[in-house]
CSV table of C-alpha atoms and ligand atoms in Angstrom, one decimal:
chain,number,residue,atom,x,y,z
Q,19,MET,CA,-10.2,5.4,-13.9
Q,20,GLN,CA,-12.1,7.5,-11.6
Q,21,VAL,CA,-10.7,10.4,-9.6
Q,22,GLN,CA,-12.2,12.2,-6.4
Q,23,VAL,CA,-10.8,15.4,-4.6
Q,24,PHE,CA,-11.4,15.9,-1.1
Q,25,GLU,CA,-11.5,19.0,1.1
Q,26,ASP,CA,-9.3,17.3,3.7
Q,27,TYR,CA,-7.3,14.2,4.5
Q,28,ASP,CA,-9.8,12.8,6.8
Q,29,THR,CA,-12.8,13.0,4.8
Q,30,LEU,CA,-10.4,11.2,1.9
Q,31,SER,CA,-9.2,8.5,4.5
Q,32,ARG,CA,-13.1,7.9,5.4
Q,33,TYR,CA,-14.2,7.5,1.9
Q,34,ALA,CA,-11.2,4.9,1.2
Q,35,ALA,CA,-12.6,2.8,4.2
Q,36,ASP,CA,-15.9,3.0,3.0
Q,37,ILE,CA,-15.1,1.7,0.0
Q,38,PHE,CA,-13.4,-1.2,1.9
Q,39,LEU,CA,-16.8,-1.7,4.4
Q,40,GLU,CA,-18.5,-2.1,1.1
Q,41,GLN,CA,-16.3,-4.8,-0.5
Q,42,ILE,CA,-16.4,-6.6,2.9
Q,43,LYS,CA,-20.0,-6.3,3.1
Q,44,LYS,CA,-20.3,-8.2,-0.4
Q,45,LYS,CA,-17.4,-10.9,0.6
Q,46,SER,CA,-16.7,-11.4,4.2
Q,47,ASP,CA,-13.6,-13.1,3.6
Q,48,SER,CA,-12.4,-11.1,1.2
Q,49,VAL,CA,-8.6,-10.6,0.6
Q,50,LEU,CA,-7.0,-7.2,1.4
Q,51,GLY,CA,-4.0,-5.6,-0.3
Q,52,LEU,CA,-2.6,-3.4,2.4
Q,53,ALA,CA,0.1,-0.5,2.2
Q,54,THR,CA,2.2,1.4,4.6
Q,55,GLY,CA,3.5,4.7,4.9
Q,56,GLY,CA,2.2,8.0,6.2
Q,57,THR,CA,-0.7,8.6,3.8
Q,58,PRO,CA,-2.8,5.2,5.0
Q,59,GLU,CA,-3.0,6.0,8.4
Q,60,GLY,CA,-6.1,7.9,8.2
Q,61,PHE,CA,-7.4,5.1,6.6
Q,62,TYR,CA,-6.6,2.7,9.2
Q,63,ARG,CA,-7.9,4.9,11.8
Q,64,HIS,CA,-11.4,4.7,10.0
Q,65,LEU,CA,-11.2,0.8,9.9
Q,66,ILE,CA,-10.5,0.6,13.5
Q,67,THR,CA,-13.3,3.1,14.4
Q,68,SER,CA,-15.5,0.8,12.2
Q,69,TYR,CA,-14.6,-2.5,13.8
Q,70,LYS,CA,-15.1,-0.8,17.3
Q,71,ASP,CA,-18.7,0.4,16.3
Q,72,GLN,CA,-19.1,-3.4,15.1
Q,73,LYS,CA,-19.7,-2.3,11.5
Q,74,LEU,CA,-16.5,-4.5,10.3
Q,75,ASP,CA,-15.4,-8.2,11.5
Q,76,PHE,CA,-12.0,-9.1,10.6
Q,77,SER,CA,-12.3,-12.8,11.5
Q,78,ARG,CA,-12.6,-14.1,8.0
Q,79,LEU,CA,-10.5,-11.5,5.9
Q,80,ARG,CA,-7.2,-12.2,5.1
Q,81,THR,CA,-4.3,-9.9,4.3
Q,82,PHE,CA,-1.3,-9.3,2.1
Q,83,ASN,CA,1.3,-6.4,2.2
Q,84,LEU,CA,3.0,-4.8,-0.5
Q,85,ASP,CA,6.1,-4.8,0.5
Q,86,GLU,CA,8.8,-5.2,3.6
Q,87,TYR,CA,12.0,-3.7,3.8
Q,88,TYR,CA,15.3,-6.1,3.5
Q,89,PRO,CA,16.9,-6.9,5.6
Q,90,ILE,CA,15.0,-6.2,8.5
Q,91,LYS,CA,14.0,-7.9,11.7
Q,92,ARG,CA,10.4,-8.4,12.1
Q,93,GLU,CA,10.5,-6.6,15.4
Q,94,HIS,CA,12.5,-3.6,14.1
Q,95,PRO,CA,10.4,-0.4,15.0
Q,96,GLN,CA,10.3,0.7,11.5
Q,97,SER,CA,9.7,-2.7,9.9
Q,98,TYR,CA,6.5,-2.5,7.9
Q,99,TRP,CA,5.4,-5.6,10.2
Q,100,THR,CA,5.7,-3.4,13.0
Q,101,PHE,CA,3.9,-0.8,11.3
Q,102,MET,CA,0.7,-2.9,10.5
Q,103,HIS,CA,0.7,-3.9,13.9
Q,104,ASP,CA,0.9,-0.7,15.5
Q,105,HIS,CA,-1.4,1.0,12.8
Q,106,LEU,CA,-4.2,-1.9,12.5
Q,107,PHE,CA,-3.8,-5.7,13.5
Q,108,ALA,CA,-3.1,-5.2,17.2
Q,109,TYR,CA,-6.7,-3.3,17.3
Q,110,VAL,CA,-8.9,-5.5,15.5
Q,111,ASN,CA,-9.9,-9.4,15.3
Q,112,ILE,CA,-7.6,-10.4,12.6
Q,113,PRO,CA,-6.2,-14.0,13.1
Q,114,THR,CA,-2.5,-13.8,13.1
Q,115,SER,CA,-2.4,-16.6,10.3
Q,116,ASN,CA,-4.6,-14.7,8.1
Q,117,ILE,CA,-1.8,-11.9,7.9
Q,118,HIS,CA,0.8,-12.0,5.4
Q,119,LEU,CA,3.8,-9.8,4.9
Q,120,PRO,CA,7.3,-10.5,3.1
Q,121,ASN,CA,9.5,-11.7,5.3
Q,122,GLY,CA,12.4,-9.3,5.7
Q,123,GLU,CA,14.5,-11.7,7.7
Q,124,THR,CA,14.6,-14.5,4.8
Q,125,THR,CA,17.9,-16.0,3.9
Q,126,ASN,CA,16.6,-17.0,0.7
Q,127,VAL,CA,14.9,-14.1,-0.9
Q,128,ASP,CA,14.0,-15.9,-4.1
Q,129,ALA,CA,12.1,-18.7,-2.6
Q,130,GLU,CA,10.4,-16.3,-0.3
Q,131,CYS,CA,9.3,-14.1,-3.1
Q,132,ASN,CA,7.9,-17.0,-4.9
Q,133,ARG,CA,6.4,-18.3,-1.6
Q,134,TYR,CA,4.5,-14.8,-1.5
Q,135,GLU,CA,3.1,-14.8,-5.0
Q,136,GLU,CA,2.2,-18.5,-4.5
Q,137,GLU,CA,0.3,-17.8,-1.4
Q,138,ILE,CA,-1.5,-14.6,-2.9
Q,139,GLY,CA,-2.7,-16.9,-5.7
Q,140,ALA,CA,-3.9,-19.7,-3.7
Q,141,ASN,CA,-6.2,-17.3,-1.7
Q,142,GLY,CA,-7.6,-16.3,-4.9
Q,143,GLY,CA,-5.8,-13.3,-5.5
Q,144,VAL,CA,-6.3,-9.8,-3.6
Q,145,ASP,CA,-10.2,-8.4,-3.9
Q,146,ILE,CA,-9.2,-4.5,-3.1
Q,147,GLN,CA,-5.8,-3.1,-2.7
Q,148,ILE,CA,-5.4,0.2,-1.0
Q,149,LEU,CA,-1.8,2.2,-2.6
Q,150,GLY,CA,-0.1,5.1,-2.0
Q,151,ILE,CA,2.3,6.6,-4.4
Q,152,GLY,CA,5.9,7.6,-3.7
Q,153,GLU,CA,7.1,11.3,-4.5
Q,154,ASN,CA,8.7,9.8,-7.7
Q,155,GLY,CA,5.5,7.7,-8.8
Q,156,HIS,CA,6.6,4.6,-7.1
Q,157,ILE,CA,3.8,1.8,-6.2
Q,158,GLY,CA,4.9,-0.6,-3.2
Q,159,PHE,CA,8.5,-0.1,-3.8
Q,160,ASN,CA,8.5,-0.4,-7.7
Q,161,GLU,CA,10.9,2.4,-8.5
Q,162,PRO,CA,11.0,4.4,-11.8
Q,163,GLY,CA,12.4,1.8,-14.6
Q,164,ALA,CA,10.6,-1.2,-13.1
Q,165,SER,CA,9.3,-3.3,-15.6
Q,166,PHE,CA,5.4,-3.5,-15.9
Q,167,ASP,CA,5.8,-7.0,-15.7
Q,168,SER,CA,7.7,-7.3,-12.6
Q,169,ARG,CA,6.6,-9.9,-9.9
Q,170,THR,CA,7.3,-10.0,-6.3
Q,171,ARG,CA,11.1,-9.6,-5.9
Q,172,MET,CA,14.0,-7.7,-4.3
Q,173,VAL,CA,14.6,-4.1,-5.3
Q,174,GLU,CA,16.9,-1.6,-4.6
Q,175,LEU,CA,15.7,1.3,-3.4
Q,176,THR,CA,16.3,4.8,-4.9
Q,177,LYS,CA,18.1,7.7,-3.0
Q,178,ASN,CA,15.0,9.6,-3.3
Q,179,THR,CA,12.9,7.1,-1.5
Q,180,ILE,CA,15.6,6.4,1.2
Q,181,GLN,CA,15.9,10.1,1.6
Q,182,ALA,CA,11.9,10.5,1.8
Q,183,ASN,CA,11.4,7.5,4.1
Q,184,SER,CA,14.4,8.4,6.5
Q,185,ARG,CA,11.8,10.8,8.2
Q,186,TYR,CA,11.1,7.4,10.1
Q,187,PHE,CA,14.6,6.4,10.9
Q,188,ASP,CA,17.1,7.8,13.3
Q,189,SER,CA,19.2,8.8,10.3
Q,190,VAL,CA,19.5,8.2,6.9
Q,191,GLU,CA,22.2,5.5,7.0
Q,192,ASP,CA,19.9,3.5,9.1
Q,193,VAL,CA,17.3,3.1,6.1
Q,194,PRO,CA,17.7,-0.5,4.4
Q,195,ARG,CA,18.8,0.0,1.0
Q,196,HIS,CA,16.7,-2.9,-0.3
Q,197,ALA,CA,13.0,-4.3,-0.1
Q,198,ILE,CA,10.9,-7.0,-1.2
Q,199,THR,CA,8.0,-5.6,-2.8
Q,200,MET,CA,5.1,-7.3,-5.0
Q,201,GLY,CA,5.7,-6.4,-8.5
Q,202,ILE,CA,4.0,-4.2,-11.0
Q,203,ALA,CA,2.3,-7.0,-12.6
Q,204,SER,CA,1.3,-8.6,-9.0
Q,205,ILE,CA,-0.1,-5.2,-8.2
Q,206,MET,CA,-2.4,-4.8,-11.5
Q,207,GLN,CA,-3.8,-8.3,-10.9
Q,208,SER,CA,-5.6,-6.9,-7.8
Q,209,LYS,CA,-9.5,-6.7,-8.7
Q,210,LYS,CA,-9.9,-3.3,-7.5
Q,211,ILE,CA,-7.3,-0.7,-6.6
Q,212,VAL,CA,-8.0,2.5,-4.3
Q,213,ILE,CA,-5.2,4.8,-4.4
Q,214,LEU,CA,-4.5,8.0,-1.9
Q,215,ALA,CA,-2.4,10.7,-2.2
Q,216,ALA,CA,-2.4,13.8,0.0
Q,217,GLY,CA,-0.2,16.9,0.0
Q,218,VAL,CA,1.2,19.1,-2.4
Q,219,LYS,CA,4.9,16.7,-2.7
Q,220,LYS,CA,2.9,14.2,-4.4
Q,221,ALA,CA,1.3,16.7,-6.8
Q,222,GLU,CA,3.7,16.1,-9.8
Q,223,ALA,CA,3.6,12.3,-9.3
Q,224,VAL,CA,-0.1,12.2,-9.2
Q,225,ALA,CA,-0.3,14.5,-12.3
Q,226,LYS,CA,1.7,12.3,-14.2
Q,227,ALA,CA,0.3,9.1,-13.1
Q,228,ILE,CA,-3.4,10.0,-14.1
Q,229,GLN,CA,-2.7,12.5,-17.2
Q,230,GLY,CA,0.9,11.6,-18.4
Q,231,GLU,CA,2.1,9.1,-20.8
Q,232,ILE,CA,2.1,5.7,-19.6
Q,233,THR,CA,5.7,4.8,-19.0
Q,234,GLU,CA,8.1,2.4,-16.8
Q,235,ALA,CA,9.7,6.0,-15.9
Q,236,MET,CA,6.5,6.4,-13.7
Q,237,PRO,CA,5.2,3.5,-12.2
Q,238,ALA,CA,2.0,4.6,-11.2
Q,239,SER,CA,1.0,5.5,-14.6
Q,240,ILE,CA,0.1,1.8,-15.4
Q,241,LEU,CA,-2.7,2.5,-13.2
Q,242,GLN,CA,-4.2,3.8,-16.3
Q,243,LYS,CA,-4.7,0.5,-17.8
Q,244,HIS,CA,-6.4,-0.9,-14.6
Q,245,PRO,CA,-9.9,-1.4,-15.3
Q,246,ASP,CA,-11.4,-0.6,-11.7
Q,247,VAL,CA,-9.1,2.2,-10.0
Q,248,ILE,CA,-10.0,5.2,-8.2
Q,249,PHE,CA,-7.7,8.0,-7.1
Q,250,LEU,CA,-8.8,9.6,-3.9
Q,251,LEU,CA,-6.8,13.1,-3.4
Q,252,ASP,CA,-6.6,16.0,-1.2
Q,253,LYS,CA,-6.8,19.6,-2.9
Q,254,GLU,CA,-2.9,19.9,-2.8
Q,255,ALA,CA,-2.1,16.2,-4.5
Q,256,ALA,CA,-4.7,17.2,-7.2
Q,257,SER,CA,-3.3,20.9,-7.6
Q,258,LEU,CA,-1.5,20.1,-10.9
Q,259,LEU,CA,-4.2,18.0,-12.7
Q,260,ASN,CA,-5.0,19.8,-15.7
Q,261,HIS,CA,-8.8,20.3,-15.8
Q,262,ASN,CA,-9.3,21.0,-19.8
L,314,GLP,N1,6.7,1.6,0.2
L,314,GLP,C1,5.9,2.6,0.6
L,314,GLP,C2,4.8,2.8,-0.2
L,314,GLP,O1,4.0,2.0,-0.3
L,314,GLP,C3,4.2,4.2,0.1
L,314,GLP,O2,2.9,4.6,-0.9
L,314,GLP,C4,5.3,5.4,0.0
L,314,GLP,C5,4.7,6.5,0.3
L,314,GLP,O3,4.7,6.9,1.5
L,314,GLP,P1,3.7,8.2,2.2
L,314,GLP,O4,2.3,7.8,2.2
L,314,GLP,O5,4.5,8.2,3.9
L,314,GLP,O6,4.2,9.3,1.6
L,314,GLP,O7,6.2,5.1,0.9
L,314,GLP,C6,6.9,4.0,1.0
L,314,GLP,O8,8.0,3.9,0.2
């Protein structure tokens, strides 16, 4: 596992985008695993800049997002589908048919989850995955206690996550109580993982994920077992790491 600490959020975001650029240079039809949340916004801005500077071509790339609220309409302002369009897809030349997110409108959740897993497999698996981390150590929407063997499925959000994500909604009551998320085992199958964390609110989860016990109580701790993972942190998120 590699860990890199950056002076500021923008440098961290640019570094993450550069890792993706390298991957795409090697394989122009890479399968990108994408994430939502405030943390990757800077990363997406840098990808858009690289596209505008003609350093990046999205026409052959395929993307799979980690998760989507459930139930939620695709066009809902806080759906992850809307987030991805507003922060990336609307600005680059990715064909709509190459974009994949779990369907938050499905009436058959199990079939949707199976379909999503199968589609990732049919595309050859994720080459490179961007991840954020929840304040409680969740990855995707795999909350503490989620099985390390879990695959794409519907999950219930914890109070902590509903509270943390309520900043994007009019009120805490408006936050969906469920989500469809790639499982921990699905995430671990990605060939390369780049995980971002910024701000002091993430410091405890980051320290436990990197230096703590590998336990289902701290979902991100499983990343210690991944053969190719890099943590990109700002100073605040790194502030509780033990340097001995
Ligand atoms: N499902 C997402 C996660 O993928 C994300 O990592 C987390 C942290 O978000 P933020 O980066 O806004 O702190 O929030 C959500 O719950």
